Short mmCIF file of C-alpha atoms in Angstrom, two decimals:
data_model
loop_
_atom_site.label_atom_id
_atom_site.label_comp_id
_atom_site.label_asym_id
_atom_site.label_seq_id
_atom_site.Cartn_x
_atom_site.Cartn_y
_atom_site.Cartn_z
CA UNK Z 221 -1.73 1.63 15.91
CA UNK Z 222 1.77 0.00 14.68
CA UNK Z 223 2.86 -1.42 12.11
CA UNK Z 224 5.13 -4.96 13.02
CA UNK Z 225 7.04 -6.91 9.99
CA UNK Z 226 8.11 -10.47 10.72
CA UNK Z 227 9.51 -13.29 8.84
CA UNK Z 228 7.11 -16.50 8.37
CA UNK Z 229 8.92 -19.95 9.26
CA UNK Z 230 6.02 -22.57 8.98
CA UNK Z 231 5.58 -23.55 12.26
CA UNK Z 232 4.31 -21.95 15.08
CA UNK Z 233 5.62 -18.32 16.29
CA UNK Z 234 4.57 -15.51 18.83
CA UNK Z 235 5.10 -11.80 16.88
CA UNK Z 236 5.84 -9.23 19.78
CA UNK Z 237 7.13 -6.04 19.57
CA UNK Z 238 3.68 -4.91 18.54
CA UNK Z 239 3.52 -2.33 22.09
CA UNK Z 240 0.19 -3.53 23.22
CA UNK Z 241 -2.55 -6.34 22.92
CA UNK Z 242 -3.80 -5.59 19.32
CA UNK Z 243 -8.06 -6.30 18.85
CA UNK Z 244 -7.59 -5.64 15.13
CA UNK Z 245 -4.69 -7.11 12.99
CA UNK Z 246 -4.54 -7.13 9.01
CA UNK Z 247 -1.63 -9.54 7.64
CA UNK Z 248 -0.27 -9.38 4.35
CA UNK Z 249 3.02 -11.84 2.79
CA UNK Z 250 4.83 -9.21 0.95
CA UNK Z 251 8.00 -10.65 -0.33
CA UNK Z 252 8.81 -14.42 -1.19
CA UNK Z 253 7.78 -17.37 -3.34
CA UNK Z 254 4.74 -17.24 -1.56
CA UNK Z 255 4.13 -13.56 -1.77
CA UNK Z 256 0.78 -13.73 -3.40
CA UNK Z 257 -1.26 -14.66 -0.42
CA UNK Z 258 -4.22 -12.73 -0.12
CA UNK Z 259 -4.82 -9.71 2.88
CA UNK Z 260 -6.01 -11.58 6.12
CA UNK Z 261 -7.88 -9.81 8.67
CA UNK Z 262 -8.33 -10.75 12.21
CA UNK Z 263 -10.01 -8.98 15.25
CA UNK Z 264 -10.83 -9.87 18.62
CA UNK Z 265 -14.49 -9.31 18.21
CA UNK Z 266 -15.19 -12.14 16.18
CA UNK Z 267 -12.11 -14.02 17.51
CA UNK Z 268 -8.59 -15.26 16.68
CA UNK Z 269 -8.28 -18.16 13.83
CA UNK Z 270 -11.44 -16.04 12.02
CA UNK Z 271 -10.11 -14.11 8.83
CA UNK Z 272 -12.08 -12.06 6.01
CA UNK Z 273 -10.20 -11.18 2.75
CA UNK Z 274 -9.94 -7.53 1.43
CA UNK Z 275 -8.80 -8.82 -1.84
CA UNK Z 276 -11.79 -11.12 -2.29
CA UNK Z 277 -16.01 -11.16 -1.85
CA UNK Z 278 -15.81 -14.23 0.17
CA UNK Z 279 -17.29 -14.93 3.21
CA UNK Z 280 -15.48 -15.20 6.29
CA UNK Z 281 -13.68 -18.12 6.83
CA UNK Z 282 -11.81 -19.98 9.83
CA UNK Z 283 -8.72 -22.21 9.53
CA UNK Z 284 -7.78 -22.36 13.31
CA UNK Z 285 -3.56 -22.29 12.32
CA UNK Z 286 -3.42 -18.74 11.17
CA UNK Z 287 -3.34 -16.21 13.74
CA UNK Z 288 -4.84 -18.08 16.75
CA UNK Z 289 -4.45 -15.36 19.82
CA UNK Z 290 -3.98 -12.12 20.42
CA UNK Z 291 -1.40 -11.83 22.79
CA UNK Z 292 0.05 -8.66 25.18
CA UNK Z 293 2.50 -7.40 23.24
CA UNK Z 294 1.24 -8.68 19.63
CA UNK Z 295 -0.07 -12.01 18.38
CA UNK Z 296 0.31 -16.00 18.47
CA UNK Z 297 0.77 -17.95 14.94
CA UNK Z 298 0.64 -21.06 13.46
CA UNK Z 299 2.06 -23.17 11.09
CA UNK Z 300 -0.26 -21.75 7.67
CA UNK Z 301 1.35 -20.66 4.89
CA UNK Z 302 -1.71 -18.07 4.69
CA UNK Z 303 0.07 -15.83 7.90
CA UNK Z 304 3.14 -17.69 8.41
CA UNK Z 305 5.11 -19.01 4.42
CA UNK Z 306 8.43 -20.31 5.75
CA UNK Z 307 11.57 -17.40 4.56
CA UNK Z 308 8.52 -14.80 3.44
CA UNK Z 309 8.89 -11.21 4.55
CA UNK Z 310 5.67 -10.29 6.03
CA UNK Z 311 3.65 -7.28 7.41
CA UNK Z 312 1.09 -7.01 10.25
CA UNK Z 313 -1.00 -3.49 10.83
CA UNK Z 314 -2.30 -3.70 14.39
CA UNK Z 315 -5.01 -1.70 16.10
CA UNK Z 316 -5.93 -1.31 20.02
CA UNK Z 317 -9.34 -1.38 20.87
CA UNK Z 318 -10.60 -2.52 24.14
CA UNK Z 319 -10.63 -6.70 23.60
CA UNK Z 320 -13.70 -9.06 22.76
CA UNK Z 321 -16.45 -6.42 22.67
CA UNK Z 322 -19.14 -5.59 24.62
CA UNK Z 323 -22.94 -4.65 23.95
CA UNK Z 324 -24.39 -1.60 22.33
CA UNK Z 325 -27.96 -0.67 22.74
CA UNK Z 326 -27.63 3.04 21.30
CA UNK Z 327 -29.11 1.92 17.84
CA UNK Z 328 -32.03 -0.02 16.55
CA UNK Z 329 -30.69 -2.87 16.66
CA UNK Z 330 -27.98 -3.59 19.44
CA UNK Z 331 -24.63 -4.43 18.10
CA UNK Z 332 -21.09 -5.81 20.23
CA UNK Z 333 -18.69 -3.18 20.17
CA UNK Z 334 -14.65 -2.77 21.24
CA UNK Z 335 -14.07 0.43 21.18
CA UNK Z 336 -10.75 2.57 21.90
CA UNK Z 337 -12.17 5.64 23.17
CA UNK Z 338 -8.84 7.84 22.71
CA UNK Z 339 -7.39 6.36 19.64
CA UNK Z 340 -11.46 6.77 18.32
CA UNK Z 341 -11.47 3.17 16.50
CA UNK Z 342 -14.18 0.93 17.06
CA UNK Z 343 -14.79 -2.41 15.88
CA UNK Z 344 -18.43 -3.18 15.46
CA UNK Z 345 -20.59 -6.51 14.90
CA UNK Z 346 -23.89 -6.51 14.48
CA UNK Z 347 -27.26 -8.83 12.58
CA UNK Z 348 -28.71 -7.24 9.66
CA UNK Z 349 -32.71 -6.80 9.05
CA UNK Z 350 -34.15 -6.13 5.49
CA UNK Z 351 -34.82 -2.62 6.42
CA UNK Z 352 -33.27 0.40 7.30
CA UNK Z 353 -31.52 0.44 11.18
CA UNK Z 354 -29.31 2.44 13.33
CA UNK Z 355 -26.12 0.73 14.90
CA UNK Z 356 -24.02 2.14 17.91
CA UNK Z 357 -20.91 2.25 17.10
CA UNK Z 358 -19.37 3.63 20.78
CA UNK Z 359 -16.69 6.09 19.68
CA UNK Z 360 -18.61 8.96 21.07
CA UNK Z 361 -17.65 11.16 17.95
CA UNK Z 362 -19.01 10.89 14.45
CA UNK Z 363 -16.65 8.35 12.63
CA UNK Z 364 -15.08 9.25 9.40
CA UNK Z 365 -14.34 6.28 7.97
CA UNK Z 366 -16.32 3.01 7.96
CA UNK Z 367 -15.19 -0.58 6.84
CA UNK Z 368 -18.18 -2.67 6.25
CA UNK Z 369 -18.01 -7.04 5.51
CA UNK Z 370 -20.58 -9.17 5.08
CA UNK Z 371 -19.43 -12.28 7.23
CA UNK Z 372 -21.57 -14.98 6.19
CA UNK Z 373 -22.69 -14.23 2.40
CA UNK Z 374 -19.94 -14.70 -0.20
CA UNK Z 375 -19.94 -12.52 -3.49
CA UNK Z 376 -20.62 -9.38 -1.54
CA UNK Z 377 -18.63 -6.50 -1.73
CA UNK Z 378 -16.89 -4.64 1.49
CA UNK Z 379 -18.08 -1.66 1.28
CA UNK Z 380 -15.95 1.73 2.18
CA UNK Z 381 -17.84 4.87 3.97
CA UNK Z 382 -16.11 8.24 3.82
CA UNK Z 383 -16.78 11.13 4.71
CA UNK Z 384 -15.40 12.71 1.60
CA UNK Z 385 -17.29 10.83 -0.18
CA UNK Z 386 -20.96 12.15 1.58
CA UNK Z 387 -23.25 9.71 2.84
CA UNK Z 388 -24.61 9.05 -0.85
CA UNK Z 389 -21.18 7.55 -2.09
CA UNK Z 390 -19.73 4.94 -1.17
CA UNK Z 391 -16.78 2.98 -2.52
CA UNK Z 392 -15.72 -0.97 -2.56
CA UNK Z 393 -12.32 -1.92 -0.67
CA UNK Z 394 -12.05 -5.34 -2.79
CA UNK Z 395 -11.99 -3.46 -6.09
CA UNK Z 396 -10.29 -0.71 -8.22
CA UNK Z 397 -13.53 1.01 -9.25
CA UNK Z 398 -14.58 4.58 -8.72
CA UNK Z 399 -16.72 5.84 -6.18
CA UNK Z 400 -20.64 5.92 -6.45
CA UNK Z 401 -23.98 7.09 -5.10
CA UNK Z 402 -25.60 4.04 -6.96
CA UNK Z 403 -25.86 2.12 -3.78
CA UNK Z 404 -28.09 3.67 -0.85
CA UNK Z 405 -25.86 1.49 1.49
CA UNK Z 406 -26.57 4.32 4.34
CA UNK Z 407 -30.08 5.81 3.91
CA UNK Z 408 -28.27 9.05 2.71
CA UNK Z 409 -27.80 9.17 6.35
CA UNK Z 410 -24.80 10.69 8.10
CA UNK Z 411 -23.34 8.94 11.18
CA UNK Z 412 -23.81 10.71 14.34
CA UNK Z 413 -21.84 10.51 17.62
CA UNK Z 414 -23.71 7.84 18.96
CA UNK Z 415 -24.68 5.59 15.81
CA UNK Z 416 -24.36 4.88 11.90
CA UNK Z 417 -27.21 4.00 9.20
CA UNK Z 418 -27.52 1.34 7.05
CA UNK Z 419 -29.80 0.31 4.96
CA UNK Z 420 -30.94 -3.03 2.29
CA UNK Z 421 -31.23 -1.07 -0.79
CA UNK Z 422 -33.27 -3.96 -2.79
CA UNK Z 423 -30.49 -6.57 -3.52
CA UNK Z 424 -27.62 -4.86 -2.62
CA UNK Z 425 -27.45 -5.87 0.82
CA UNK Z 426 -23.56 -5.38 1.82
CA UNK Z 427 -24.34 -3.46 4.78
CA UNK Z 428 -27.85 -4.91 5.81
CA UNK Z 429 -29.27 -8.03 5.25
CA UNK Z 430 -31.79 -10.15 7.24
CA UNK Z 431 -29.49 -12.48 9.52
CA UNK Z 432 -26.68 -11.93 8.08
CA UNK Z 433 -23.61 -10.91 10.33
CA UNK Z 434 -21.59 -8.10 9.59
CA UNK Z 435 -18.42 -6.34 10.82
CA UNK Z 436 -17.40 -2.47 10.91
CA UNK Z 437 -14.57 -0.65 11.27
CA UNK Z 438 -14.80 2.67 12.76
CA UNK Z 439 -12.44 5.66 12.34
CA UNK Z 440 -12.66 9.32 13.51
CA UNK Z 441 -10.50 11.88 13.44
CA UNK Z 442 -7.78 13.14 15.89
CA UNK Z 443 -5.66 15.47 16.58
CA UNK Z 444 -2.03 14.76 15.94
CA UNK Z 445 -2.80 10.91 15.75
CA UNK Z 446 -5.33 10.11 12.92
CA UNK Z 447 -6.75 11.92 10.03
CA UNK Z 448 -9.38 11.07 6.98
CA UNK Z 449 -9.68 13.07 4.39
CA UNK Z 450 -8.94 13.89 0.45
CA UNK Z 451 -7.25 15.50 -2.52
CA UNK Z 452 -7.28 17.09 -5.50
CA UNK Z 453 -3.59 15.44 -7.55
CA UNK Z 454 -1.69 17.83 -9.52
CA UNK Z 455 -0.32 14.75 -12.21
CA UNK Z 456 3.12 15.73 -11.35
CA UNK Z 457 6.55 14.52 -10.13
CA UNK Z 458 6.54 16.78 -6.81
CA UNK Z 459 2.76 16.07 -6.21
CA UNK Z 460 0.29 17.78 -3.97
CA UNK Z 461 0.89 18.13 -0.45
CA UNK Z 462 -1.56 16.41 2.02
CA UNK Z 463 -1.74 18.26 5.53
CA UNK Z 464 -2.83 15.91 8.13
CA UNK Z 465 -1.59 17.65 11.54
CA UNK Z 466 1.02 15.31 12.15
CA UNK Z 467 3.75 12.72 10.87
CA UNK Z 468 1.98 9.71 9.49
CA UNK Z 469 3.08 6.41 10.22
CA UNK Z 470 0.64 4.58 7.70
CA UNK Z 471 -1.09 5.46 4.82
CA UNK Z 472 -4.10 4.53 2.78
CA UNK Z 473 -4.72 6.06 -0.68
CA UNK Z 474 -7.59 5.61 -3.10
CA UNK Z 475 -8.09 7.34 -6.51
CA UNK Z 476 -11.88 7.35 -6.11
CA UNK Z 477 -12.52 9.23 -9.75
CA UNK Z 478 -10.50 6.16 -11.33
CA UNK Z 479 -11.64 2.70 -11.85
CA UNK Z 480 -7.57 1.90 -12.20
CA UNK Z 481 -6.86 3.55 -8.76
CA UNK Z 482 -5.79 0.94 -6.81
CA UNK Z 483 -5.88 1.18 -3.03
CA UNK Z 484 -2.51 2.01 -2.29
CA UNK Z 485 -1.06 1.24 1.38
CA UNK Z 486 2.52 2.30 2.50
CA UNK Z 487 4.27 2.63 6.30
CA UNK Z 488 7.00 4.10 8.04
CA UNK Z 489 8.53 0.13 8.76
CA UNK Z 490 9.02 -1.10 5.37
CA UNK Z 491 10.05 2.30 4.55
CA UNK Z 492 11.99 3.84 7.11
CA UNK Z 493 13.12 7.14 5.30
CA UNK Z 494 11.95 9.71 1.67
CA UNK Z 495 10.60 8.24 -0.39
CA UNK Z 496 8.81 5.22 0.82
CA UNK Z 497 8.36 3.58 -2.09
CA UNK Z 498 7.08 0.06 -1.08
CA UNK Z 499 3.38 -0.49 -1.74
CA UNK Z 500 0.93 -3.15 -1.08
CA UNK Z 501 -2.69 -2.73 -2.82
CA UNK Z 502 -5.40 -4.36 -0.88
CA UNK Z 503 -7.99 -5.10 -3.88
CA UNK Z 504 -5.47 -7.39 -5.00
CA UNK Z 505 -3.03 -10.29 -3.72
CA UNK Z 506 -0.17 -9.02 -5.28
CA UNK Z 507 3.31 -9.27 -3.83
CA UNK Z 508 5.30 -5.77 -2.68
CA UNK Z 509 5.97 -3.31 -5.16
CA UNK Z 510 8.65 -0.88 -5.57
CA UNK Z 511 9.52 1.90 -7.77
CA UNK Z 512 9.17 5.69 -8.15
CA UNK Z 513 5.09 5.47 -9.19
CA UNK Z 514 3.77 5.17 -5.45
CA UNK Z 515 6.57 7.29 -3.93
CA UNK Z 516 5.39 9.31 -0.55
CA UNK Z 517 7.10 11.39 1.55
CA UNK Z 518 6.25 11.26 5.28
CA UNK Z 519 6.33 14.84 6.46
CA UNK Z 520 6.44 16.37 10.02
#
């Protein structure tokens, strides 16, 4: 995984630097007039030019000037304001996974999955049913995170697995809300090495849904590399310290008892020493903010 910043300039640009061929790239315009684009997601599986919002419960859509390859050391643009505002300071997360995807018979119903063994990411696609079904999801290891969009039915949330939160809860990425066990998104079903559940739990159908298409992101734990987890806060200045095994190079935090917790994300690029202070929120299409109420400090 790296994080790459660029500058937009409203034509067409390549973005290297990135270290490898990235299968999974999430752009956000931080700084500029045009800073309140929305959070544009791209991945190889469902192929360049095709974007889902994190900020918004629409459908996917394709406008084929955005990002419109994935290239060997990062990714092609064009001219759209949407990845590319002329003088606008922006920042790209990129993921390696292994390119367009291929197919996965582990679960009930078979699914197309990249999959980076060693960094354990996956990105999964797969058709939904009106019942409950089993998807592989090829990391090999139980994942300990899970992304979940509905491609092709606006108004429909994208739904957050965690671990932390037990396979009852589950939590929305495109709001500020807490976490809930409302929803039986996952059959109160664990995922396993091999697959993960999910289920059409009358009409909320984020995760399953007859014919519907639907992409997952797929985290597990490793050593020294990448780590899920949570926290109890301590409502202070010098706040609780979060061991993860390593130094972090990105960060995600959610408040998930507090319906103003907003999904705070932060990186060692726009912050490049204590305390990064530069936050992006990914319910929302807000432009970068600083100041002391997000600070972290990236520890060995």
């Amino acid at each position: 995984m790296n994080t790459k910043l660029y500058t937009g300039n409203s034509s067409t640009q390549s973005i290297t630097g990135v270290g490898f061929q990235p299968d999974f790239t999430w752009i956000k315009d931080r700084i500029g007039s045009s800073a309140v684009y929305s959070h544009y997601l791209f991945d190889a599986v469902r192929g360049a030019t095709k974007w889902w919002k994190t900020n918004s419960t629409d459908a996917e859509s394709t406008t084929t000037d955005t990002l419109t390859a994935f290239d060997s050391d990062g990714f092609s643009l064009g001219a759209n304001a949407k990845t590319n505002a002329s003088g606008d300071a922006i920042v790209s997360w990129n993921w390696k996974a292994n390119g367009t995807g291929s197919t996965n018979d582990a679960g009930s119903i078979d699914s197309t999955v990249s999959v980076n063994t060693t960094s354990k990411f996956s990105i999964v696609k797969y058709t939904g049913t009106d019942g409950t079904e089993t998807v592989g999801h090829g990391l090999g290891v139980a994942p300990t995170m899970i992304i979940f969009k509905c491609l092709d039915n606006g108004g429909k949330n994208s739904v957050v697995y965690h671990e932390a939160l037990t396979n009852a809860g589950s939590i929305y990425l495109d709001e500020a809300g807490t976490s809930s066990t409302s929803y039986d998104y996952f059959a109160d079903t664990s995922p396993t090495s091999t697959v993960f559940t999910v289920k059409k739990d009358g009409s909320y159908n984020e995760t399953n849904n007859s014919g519907s298409n639907f992409i997952a992101y797929c985290f597990a734990d490793v050593d020294g590399y990448q780590k899920m987890g949570s926290y109890e806060g301590n409502g202070e200045t010098n706040g609780t310290f979060i061991y993860t095994g390593f130094k972090p190079n990105f960060v995600i935090i959610k408040n998930s008892a507090s319906s103003s917790g907003w999904w705070q994300m932060e990186d060692n690029k726009r912050d490049t020493y204590n305390p990064a202070s530069h936050a992006l929120f990914a319910q929302v299409s807000d432009a970068e903010y600083t100041g002391t109420n997000y600070n972290v400090d990236y520890l060995s």
